[in-house]
């Protein structure tokens, strides 16, 4: 029987993508939870280059980097595909996934980790990026169309972690009037059966991200 | 397929544009190269890639595809029946190729930029060390992946050859600038030979920018990088 292991942390949004993908495909797997302050020898052996999670190990062979893992899962277990067969649609999905990690996530994190004027400017930037996502959702239920697809899985962290940020900072990034489509997507995605069952515990996430924010603000004071 | 069905917005010095060109050449796709004037962005580019406003952009039947590696995968998928496959058929080998391509873009390329934008010798030395470290990893990867053949893709140029090879011209410019051999017989024997084979390949040799011409152009890039680094902190 094929053996699948997933190295992850309980809070990593990148690892969560892989949980969703494996569950969508009905792939049984074992989870190894890592403490990033104390990485296991296995993790270091399976991902020597980056020493990060998530790492997927399939029949003893390791795959790292969440988008690389998602493509591997898609190509290895071909049922319930999350990429279209059409090359243009595939390119579009990959584009928005990349945009999410390279622009949306960093800009939201920056706004989250700052305060005052810096935070105000950060929020403007984050919303500029969110506007592109809002436009992309026109006429669609999900980024993948009628069904959850690759881009939804890639951007899905937004559907819950944005709420975490709001609880810590009291700032609502995705307001209903400003981002009606994105707001609706958040609700629909977060409520989908596999997604709903796998969000990390909200209170723990709030505590953790509050910690990150405070540590980062302290660091900034020191410079 | 009519030439005008496939257009590529790009510029000759860009390693990312080069990736798209090589992929199109590998698949023998006829295309129109729409050269961007350096220092300004055309209406077509801004319209085709409003999110990033960057090149390359592939226009296929006027539909834009952006991001160089996404373009390469698109080219492979559309013209799958033409020429050898750009990606291996085995999902694990595909994952390895994609992993190292991501490494090149996210870790190695910033270190390369670090050399060009270095404000002083100390910074340059540190950046060179980083690039060399990366090359050591890529050498190891090459030995494992090529299995004794000429390219990362084996007998044929593949995804990782394209991803990494796009930077070959710039690598040579940097070697020239510093009088250092980043690819050398002792540390990177595999990549040293690979570089020559890659540069000589029919899909590459006519589009790989001339090193001297690139070196001249690099002065513009260096000035920009240094100005950006020296910009007053907010």
Coordinates of C-alpha atoms in Angstrom, one line a residue:
Chain A
X1 CA 0.0 0.0 0.0
X2 CA 1.3 3.4 -0.9
X3 CA 2.6 5.3 2.1
X4 CA 2.0 9.0 2.4
X5 CA 3.4 11.2 5.1
X6 CA 2.9 14.9 5.6
X7 CA 5.3 17.0 7.7
X8 CA 3.5 20.1 8.9
X9 CA 2.8 22.5 11.8
X10 CA -0.6 23.0 13.2
X11 CA -0.7 26.6 12.1
X12 CA 1.0 26.8 8.8
X13 CA -1.3 28.0 6.0
X14 CA 1.0 26.5 3.4
X15 CA 0.7 23.1 5.0
X16 CA -3.1 23.5 5.2
X17 CA -3.2 23.5 1.4
X18 CA -1.7 20.1 1.4
X19 CA -4.2 18.8 4.0
X20 CA -7.0 20.0 1.8
X21 CA -5.6 18.6 -1.4
X22 CA -5.0 15.1 0.1
X23 CA -8.5 15.0 1.6
X24 CA -10.1 16.2 -1.7
X25 CA -8.4 13.3 -3.4
X26 CA -9.2 10.9 -0.6
X27 CA -5.6 10.0 0.0
X28 CA -4.9 8.4 3.4
X29 CA -1.8 9.9 5.0
X30 CA 0.0 10.2 8.3
X31 CA 0.7 13.6 9.8
X32 CA 4.0 14.4 11.5
X33 CA 3.7 17.7 13.5
X34 CA 6.9 19.7 13.6
X35 CA 8.1 22.1 16.2
X36 CA 10.0 24.6 14.0
X37 CA 12.1 25.6 17.0
X38 CA 13.3 22.0 17.3
X39 CA 13.2 20.5 13.8
X40 CA 13.2 16.7 13.6
X41 CA 16.1 14.9 12.0
X42 CA 13.5 13.5 9.5
X43 CA 12.5 16.9 8.4
X44 CA 16.1 18.0 7.9
X45 CA 16.7 14.8 5.9
X46 CA 13.7 15.2 3.7
X47 CA 14.0 19.0 3.1
X48 CA 17.7 19.7 3.5
X49 CA 17.6 22.8 1.2
X50 CA 14.9 24.8 3.0
X51 CA 14.3 22.9 6.2
X52 CA 10.7 24.0 6.1
X53 CA 7.2 22.5 6.2
X54 CA 5.1 21.3 4.4
X55 CA 7.0 18.3 3.1
X56 CA 5.2 15.4 1.5
X57 CA 6.8 12.0 1.6
X58 CA 5.4 9.4 -0.8
X59 CA 6.9 5.9 -0.8
X60 CA 10.0 7.3 0.9
X61 CA 10.5 10.1 -1.7
X62 CA 10.1 13.7 -0.5
X63 CA 8.5 16.7 -2.2
X64 CA 8.9 20.2 -0.8
X65 CA 7.4 23.6 -1.6
X66 CA 3.6 23.7 -1.3
X67 CA 2.8 24.5 -5.0
X68 CA 5.2 21.8 -6.1
X69 CA 3.5 19.4 -3.8
X70 CA 0.1 20.4 -5.0
X71 CA 1.1 19.8 -8.6
X72 CA 2.6 16.4 -7.6
X73 CA -0.6 15.4 -5.8
X74 CA -2.7 16.5 -8.8
X75 CA -0.5 14.4 -11.2
X76 CA -0.3 11.3 -9.0
X77 CA -3.9 11.0 -7.9
X78 CA -5.8 11.9 -11.0
X79 CA -9.4 11.8 -9.8
X80 CA -11.2 15.0 -8.5
X81 CA -8.8 17.2 -10.4
X82 CA -8.3 20.7 -9.2
X83 CA -6.7 21.9 -12.4
X84 CA -8.7 22.3 -15.6
X85 CA -7.6 20.3 -18.7
X86 CA -7.5 23.5 -20.7
X87 CA -3.9 25.0 -20.8
X88 CA -5.1 28.6 -20.6
X89 CA -7.2 27.9 -17.5
X90 CA -4.3 26.1 -15.9
X91 CA -2.0 29.0 -16.6
X92 CA -4.6 31.4 -15.1
X93 CA -5.0 29.3 -11.9
X94 CA -1.2 29.1 -11.5
X95 CA -0.9 32.8 -12.0
X96 CA -3.4 33.7 -9.2
X97 CA -1.8 31.1 -6.9
X98 CA 1.6 32.8 -7.4
X99 CA 0.0 36.2 -7.0
X100 CA -1.4 35.1 -3.7
X101 CA 2.0 34.1 -2.3
X102 CA 4.1 36.8 -3.8
X103 CA 1.8 39.8 -3.4
X104 CA -1.3 39.2 -1.3
X105 CA 0.2 37.3 1.6
X106 CA 3.3 39.5 2.1
X107 CA 1.3 42.7 1.9
X108 CA -1.3 41.5 4.4
X109 CA 1.5 40.3 6.7
X110 CA 3.2 43.7 6.5
X111 CA 0.1 45.5 7.4
X112 CA -0.5 43.1 10.2
X113 CA 3.0 43.4 11.6
X114 CA 3.0 47.2 11.7
X115 CA 1.2 50.1 13.4
X116 CA 0.4 53.7 12.9
X117 CA 1.1 55.3 9.6
X118 CA 3.2 52.3 8.4
X119 CA 0.1 50.1 8.9
X120 CA -2.2 52.6 7.1
X121 CA 0.1 52.5 4.1
X122 CA 0.3 48.7 4.4
X123 CA -3.5 48.4 4.4
X124 CA -3.7 50.5 1.2
X125 CA -1.3 48.2 -0.5
X126 CA -2.9 45.0 0.7
X127 CA -6.3 46.2 -0.5
X128 CA -4.9 47.1 -3.9
X129 CA -3.8 43.4 -4.2
X130 CA -7.2 42.2 -2.9
X131 CA -8.9 44.3 -5.6
X132 CA -7.3 42.2 -8.3
X133 CA -8.7 39.1 -6.6
X134 CA -12.1 40.7 -6.4
X135 CA -12.1 41.4 -10.2
X136 CA -11.0 37.9 -11.0
X137 CA -14.0 36.5 -9.2
X138 CA -16.5 38.3 -11.5
X139 CA -19.1 35.8 -12.7
X140 CA -17.5 32.9 -10.7
X141 CA -18.3 31.2 -7.5
X142 CA -14.7 30.0 -6.9
X143 CA -11.5 31.0 -8.6
X144 CA -11.7 27.6 -10.2
X145 CA -15.2 28.3 -11.5
X146 CA -18.0 26.2 -10.3
X147 CA -15.8 24.0 -8.1
X148 CA -12.9 24.6 -5.8
X149 CA -9.7 24.6 -7.8
X150 CA -5.9 25.1 -7.6
X151 CA -6.2 28.8 -7.0
X152 CA -8.8 28.4 -4.3
X153 CA -6.6 26.0 -2.5
X154 CA -3.7 28.4 -2.8
X155 CA -5.6 31.4 -1.7
X156 CA -7.8 29.6 0.8
X157 CA -5.8 30.7 3.9
X158 CA -7.4 34.1 3.3
X159 CA -10.8 32.8 4.1
X160 CA -9.9 32.2 7.8
X161 CA -6.6 34.0 8.5
X162 CA -8.1 37.3 7.6
X163 CA -10.5 36.8 10.5
X164 CA -7.5 36.0 12.7
X165 CA -5.9 39.3 11.7
X166 CA -9.1 41.1 12.4
X167 CA -9.3 39.7 15.9
X168 CA -5.8 40.8 16.7
X169 CA -5.8 44.2 15.1
X170 CA -9.5 45.1 14.9
X171 CA -8.9 45.9 11.2
X172 CA -11.3 44.3 8.7
X173 CA -9.4 44.0 5.4
X174 CA -12.2 42.3 3.4
X175 CA -15.3 44.5 4.1
X176 CA -18.6 43.5 2.5
X177 CA -19.2 46.8 0.7
X178 CA -15.6 47.1 -0.7
X179 CA -15.2 43.4 -1.6
X180 CA -18.6 41.8 -2.1
X181 CA -17.4 38.9 -4.3
X182 CA -14.3 38.1 -2.1
X183 CA -16.6 38.3 1.0
X184 CA -19.0 35.8 -0.5
X185 CA -16.1 33.5 -1.7
X186 CA -14.7 33.6 1.8
X187 CA -18.0 32.4 3.2
X188 CA -18.6 29.7 0.6
X189 CA -15.0 28.4 0.7
X190 CA -14.7 28.4 4.5
X191 CA -18.0 26.5 4.7
X192 CA -17.1 23.7 2.1
X193 CA -17.1 20.3 3.9
X194 CA -13.4 19.5 3.8
X195 CA -12.3 23.1 4.4
X196 CA -14.6 23.6 7.4
X197 CA -13.4 20.5 9.2
X198 CA -9.7 21.4 9.0
X199 CA -9.3 25.0 10.1
X200 CA -6.7 25.2 12.9
X201 CA -8.4 26.3 16.3
X202 CA -9.2 30.0 16.1
X203 CA -8.2 30.9 19.6
X204 CA -4.8 29.3 19.3
X205 CA -4.2 31.0 16.0
X206 CA -5.2 34.4 17.5
X207 CA -2.8 33.9 20.4
X208 CA 0.0 32.8 18.1
X209 CA -0.4 35.7 15.6
X210 CA -0.7 38.2 18.4
X211 CA 2.6 36.9 19.6
X212 CA 4.2 37.3 16.2
X213 CA 2.9 40.9 15.9
X214 CA 4.1 41.9 19.3
X215 CA 7.5 40.4 18.8
X216 CA 7.8 42.2 15.5
X217 CA 6.8 45.5 16.8
X218 CA 9.3 45.2 19.6
X219 CA 12.0 44.4 17.1
X220 CA 11.1 47.5 15.1
X221 CA 11.4 49.6 18.3
X222 CA 14.9 48.3 18.7
X223 CA 16.2 49.4 15.3
Chain B
X1 CA -0.5 28.0 -37.2
X2 CA -0.1 31.6 -38.4
X3 CA 2.9 33.5 -36.9
X4 CA 0.6 36.2 -35.6
X5 CA -1.3 33.7 -33.5
X6 CA 1.7 33.6 -31.1
X7 CA 3.3 36.8 -29.9
X8 CA 5.9 37.3 -27.2
X9 CA 6.3 40.6 -25.4
X10 CA 9.9 40.8 -24.2
X11 CA 13.3 42.4 -24.3
X12 CA 16.7 40.8 -25.3
X13 CA 18.5 41.2 -21.9
X14 CA 15.8 39.6 -19.8
X15 CA 16.5 36.1 -18.5
X16 CA 12.8 35.5 -18.0
X17 CA 11.9 36.4 -21.6
X18 CA 14.7 34.1 -22.7
X19 CA 13.0 31.2 -21.0
X20 CA 9.9 31.7 -23.1
X21 CA 11.9 32.1 -26.3
X22 CA 13.8 28.9 -25.7
X23 CA 10.6 27.0 -24.9
X24 CA 9.0 28.3 -28.1
X25 CA 12.1 27.3 -30.1
X26 CA 12.1 23.8 -28.6
X27 CA 8.6 23.3 -29.8
X28 CA 9.4 24.9 -33.2
X29 CA 6.6 27.5 -32.7
X30 CA 6.7 30.4 -35.0
X31 CA 6.1 33.6 -33.1
X32 CA 6.3 37.4 -33.4
X33 CA 8.7 38.9 -30.9
X34 CA 7.4 42.3 -29.8
X35 CA 10.5 44.0 -28.4
X36 CA 9.9 46.4 -25.5
X37 CA 11.8 49.7 -25.6
X38 CA 14.1 49.6 -22.6
X39 CA 13.1 52.0 -19.9
X40 CA 9.4 52.3 -20.9
X41 CA 6.4 50.0 -21.0
X42 CA 4.2 49.7 -24.0
X43 CA 0.4 50.1 -24.0
X44 CA 0.2 46.4 -25.0
X45 CA 2.3 45.3 -22.1
X46 CA 0.3 47.3 -19.6
X47 CA -2.9 46.0 -21.1
X48 CA -1.8 42.4 -21.2
X49 CA -0.2 42.2 -17.8
X50 CA -2.0 44.9 -15.7
X51 CA -1.3 43.1 -12.4
X52 CA 2.5 43.0 -12.7
X53 CA 3.2 45.2 -15.8
X54 CA 6.2 42.9 -16.5
X55 CA 7.5 40.8 -19.3
X56 CA 7.5 38.2 -20.7
X57 CA 3.9 38.0 -21.7
X58 CA 2.9 35.3 -24.2
X59 CA -0.1 36.3 -26.3
X60 CA -1.8 33.2 -27.9
X61 CA -4.8 34.1 -30.0
X62 CA -4.6 37.5 -28.2
X63 CA -5.0 35.8 -24.8
X64 CA -2.2 36.8 -22.4
X65 CA -0.2 34.3 -20.3
X66 CA 2.2 35.9 -17.7
X67 CA 5.0 34.7 -15.5
X68 CA 7.9 33.0 -17.3
X69 CA 7.7 29.5 -15.8
X70 CA 3.9 29.5 -16.2
X71 CA 4.5 30.4 -19.8
X72 CA 6.9 27.5 -20.2
X73 CA 4.4 25.0 -18.8
X74 CA 1.7 26.5 -21.1
X75 CA 3.9 26.1 -24.1
X76 CA 4.6 22.4 -23.2
X77 CA 0.9 21.7 -22.7
X78 CA -0.3 23.4 -25.9
X79 CA 2.4 22.1 -28.2
X80 CA 2.8 18.8 -26.4
X81 CA 3.0 16.8 -29.6
X82 CA 5.8 18.9 -31.1
X83 CA 9.3 18.0 -30.1
X84 CA 10.5 16.4 -26.9
X85 CA 8.6 17.0 -23.7
X86 CA 9.8 19.9 -21.6
X87 CA 8.9 18.2 -18.4
X88 CA 9.6 14.6 -17.6
X89 CA 6.6 12.2 -17.6
X90 CA 7.1 10.9 -14.1
X91 CA 5.3 13.1 -11.4
X92 CA 8.2 12.8 -8.9
X93 CA 10.8 13.9 -11.5
X94 CA 8.5 16.7 -12.5
X95 CA 8.4 17.8 -8.8
X96 CA 12.2 17.8 -8.6
X97 CA 12.4 20.0 -11.7
X98 CA 9.8 22.4 -10.4
X99 CA 11.4 22.4 -6.9
X100 CA 14.8 23.5 -8.3
X101 CA 13.3 26.0 -10.7
X102 CA 11.5 27.6 -7.7
X103 CA 14.9 27.5 -5.9
X104 CA 16.6 29.3 -8.7
X105 CA 13.9 32.0 -8.7
X106 CA 13.4 32.5 -5.0
X107 CA 16.9 32.0 -3.6
X108 CA 19.6 32.0 -6.3
X109 CA 18.4 34.8 -8.5
X110 CA 18.2 37.3 -5.6
X111 CA 21.7 36.4 -4.7
X112 CA 22.8 37.2 -8.3
X113 CA 21.0 40.5 -8.1
X114 CA 22.9 41.0 -4.8
X115 CA 26.2 40.9 -6.6
X116 CA 25.1 43.4 -9.2
X117 CA 23.6 45.8 -6.6
X118 CA 26.4 45.5 -4.0
X119 CA 27.4 48.8 -2.7
X120 CA 30.9 47.8 -1.6
X121 CA 33.5 45.0 -1.9
X122 CA 32.3 43.4 1.4
X123 CA 28.7 43.2 0.2
X124 CA 29.9 41.9 -3.1
X125 CA 32.0 39.2 -1.6
X126 CA 29.1 38.1 0.6
X127 CA 26.8 37.9 -2.4
X128 CA 29.3 36.0 -4.4
X129 CA 29.6 33.5 -1.6
X130 CA 25.8 33.1 -1.6
X131 CA 25.7 32.5 -5.4
X132 CA 28.6 30.0 -5.1
X133 CA 26.7 28.1 -2.4
X134 CA 23.7 28.0 -4.6
X135 CA 25.7 26.7 -7.5
X136 CA 27.1 23.9 -5.3
X137 CA 23.6 22.8 -4.6
X138 CA 22.7 23.0 -8.3
X139 CA 25.8 21.1 -9.2
X140 CA 24.7 18.3 -6.8
X141 CA 21.2 18.4 -8.3
X142 CA 22.6 18.3 -11.8
X143 CA 24.7 15.2 -11.1
X144 CA 21.7 13.4 -9.6
X145 CA 19.1 14.5 -12.2
X146 CA 21.0 14.4 -15.5
X147 CA 22.1 10.8 -14.8
X148 CA 25.3 11.3 -16.8
X149 CA 23.5 13.0 -19.8
X150 CA 24.1 16.5 -21.0
X151 CA 21.2 18.3 -19.6
X152 CA 19.0 18.4 -16.5
X153 CA 16.3 17.1 -18.9
X154 CA 18.6 14.2 -19.9
X155 CA 19.3 14.0 -23.6
X156 CA 17.0 17.0 -24.2
X157 CA 16.8 20.5 -22.8
X158 CA 14.0 20.5 -20.2
X159 CA 12.2 22.7 -17.7
X160 CA 15.1 23.1 -15.3
X161 CA 17.6 23.7 -18.0
X162 CA 15.4 26.5 -19.3
X163 CA 14.7 27.9 -15.8
X164 CA 18.4 28.0 -14.8
X165 CA 19.8 28.5 -18.3
X166 CA 17.9 31.7 -18.7
X167 CA 20.5 33.3 -16.4
X168 CA 23.6 31.9 -18.2
X169 CA 24.3 35.2 -20.0
X170 CA 24.1 37.1 -16.7
X171 CA 26.2 34.5 -15.0
X172 CA 28.9 35.1 -17.6
X173 CA 28.7 38.9 -17.2
X174 CA 29.1 38.6 -13.5
X175 CA 32.1 36.3 -14.0
X176 CA 33.6 38.9 -16.3
X177 CA 33.0 41.8 -13.9
X178 CA 34.7 40.2 -11.0
X179 CA 37.3 38.1 -12.8
X180 CA 35.8 35.0 -11.0
X181 CA 34.9 31.7 -12.5
X182 CA 31.7 30.9 -10.7
X183 CA 31.4 27.8 -12.9
X184 CA 34.7 25.9 -12.8
X185 CA 36.3 22.5 -13.1
X186 CA 36.9 22.0 -9.4
X187 CA 33.6 23.1 -7.9
X188 CA 31.0 22.7 -10.7
X189 CA 32.5 20.4 -13.4
X190 CA 29.0 19.2 -14.4
X191 CA 27.5 22.7 -14.7
X192 CA 30.6 23.9 -16.5
X193 CA 30.1 21.4 -19.3
X194 CA 26.4 21.9 -19.2
X195 CA 26.7 25.6 -19.8
X196 CA 28.6 25.1 -23.0
X197 CA 26.2 22.4 -24.2
X198 CA 23.2 24.6 -23.3
X199 CA 24.6 27.7 -25.0
X200 CA 25.4 25.7 -28.2
X201 CA 21.9 24.1 -28.4
X202 CA 19.9 25.1 -31.5
X203 CA 17.0 26.4 -29.4
X204 CA 19.3 28.6 -27.4
X205 CA 22.2 29.8 -29.4
X206 CA 20.4 32.4 -31.5
X207 CA 18.5 33.9 -28.6
X208 CA 21.1 33.8 -25.8
X209 CA 22.3 37.4 -25.5
X210 CA 25.9 38.2 -26.5
X211 CA 27.9 38.4 -23.2
X212 CA 29.7 41.7 -24.2
X213 CA 26.4 43.4 -25.2
X214 CA 24.9 42.2 -22.0
X215 CA 27.9 43.5 -20.0
X216 CA 27.5 46.9 -21.5
X217 CA 23.8 46.8 -20.7
X218 CA 24.5 45.6 -17.1
X219 CA 25.8 49.1 -16.3
X220 CA 22.3 50.4 -16.5
X221 CA 20.9 47.6 -14.3
X222 CA 23.7 48.1 -11.7
X223 CA 23.0 51.8 -11.5
X224 CA 19.3 51.2 -11.0
X225 CA 19.9 48.5 -8.3
X226 CA 22.4 50.7 -6.4
X227 CA 20.1 53.7 -6.6
X228 CA 17.2 51.6 -5.2
X229 CA 19.4 50.2 -2.4
X230 CA 20.7 53.6 -1.5
X231 CA 17.2 55.2 -1.4
X232 CA 16.5 56.9 1.9
X233 CA 14.8 54.6 4.5
X234 CA 11.2 55.6 5.3

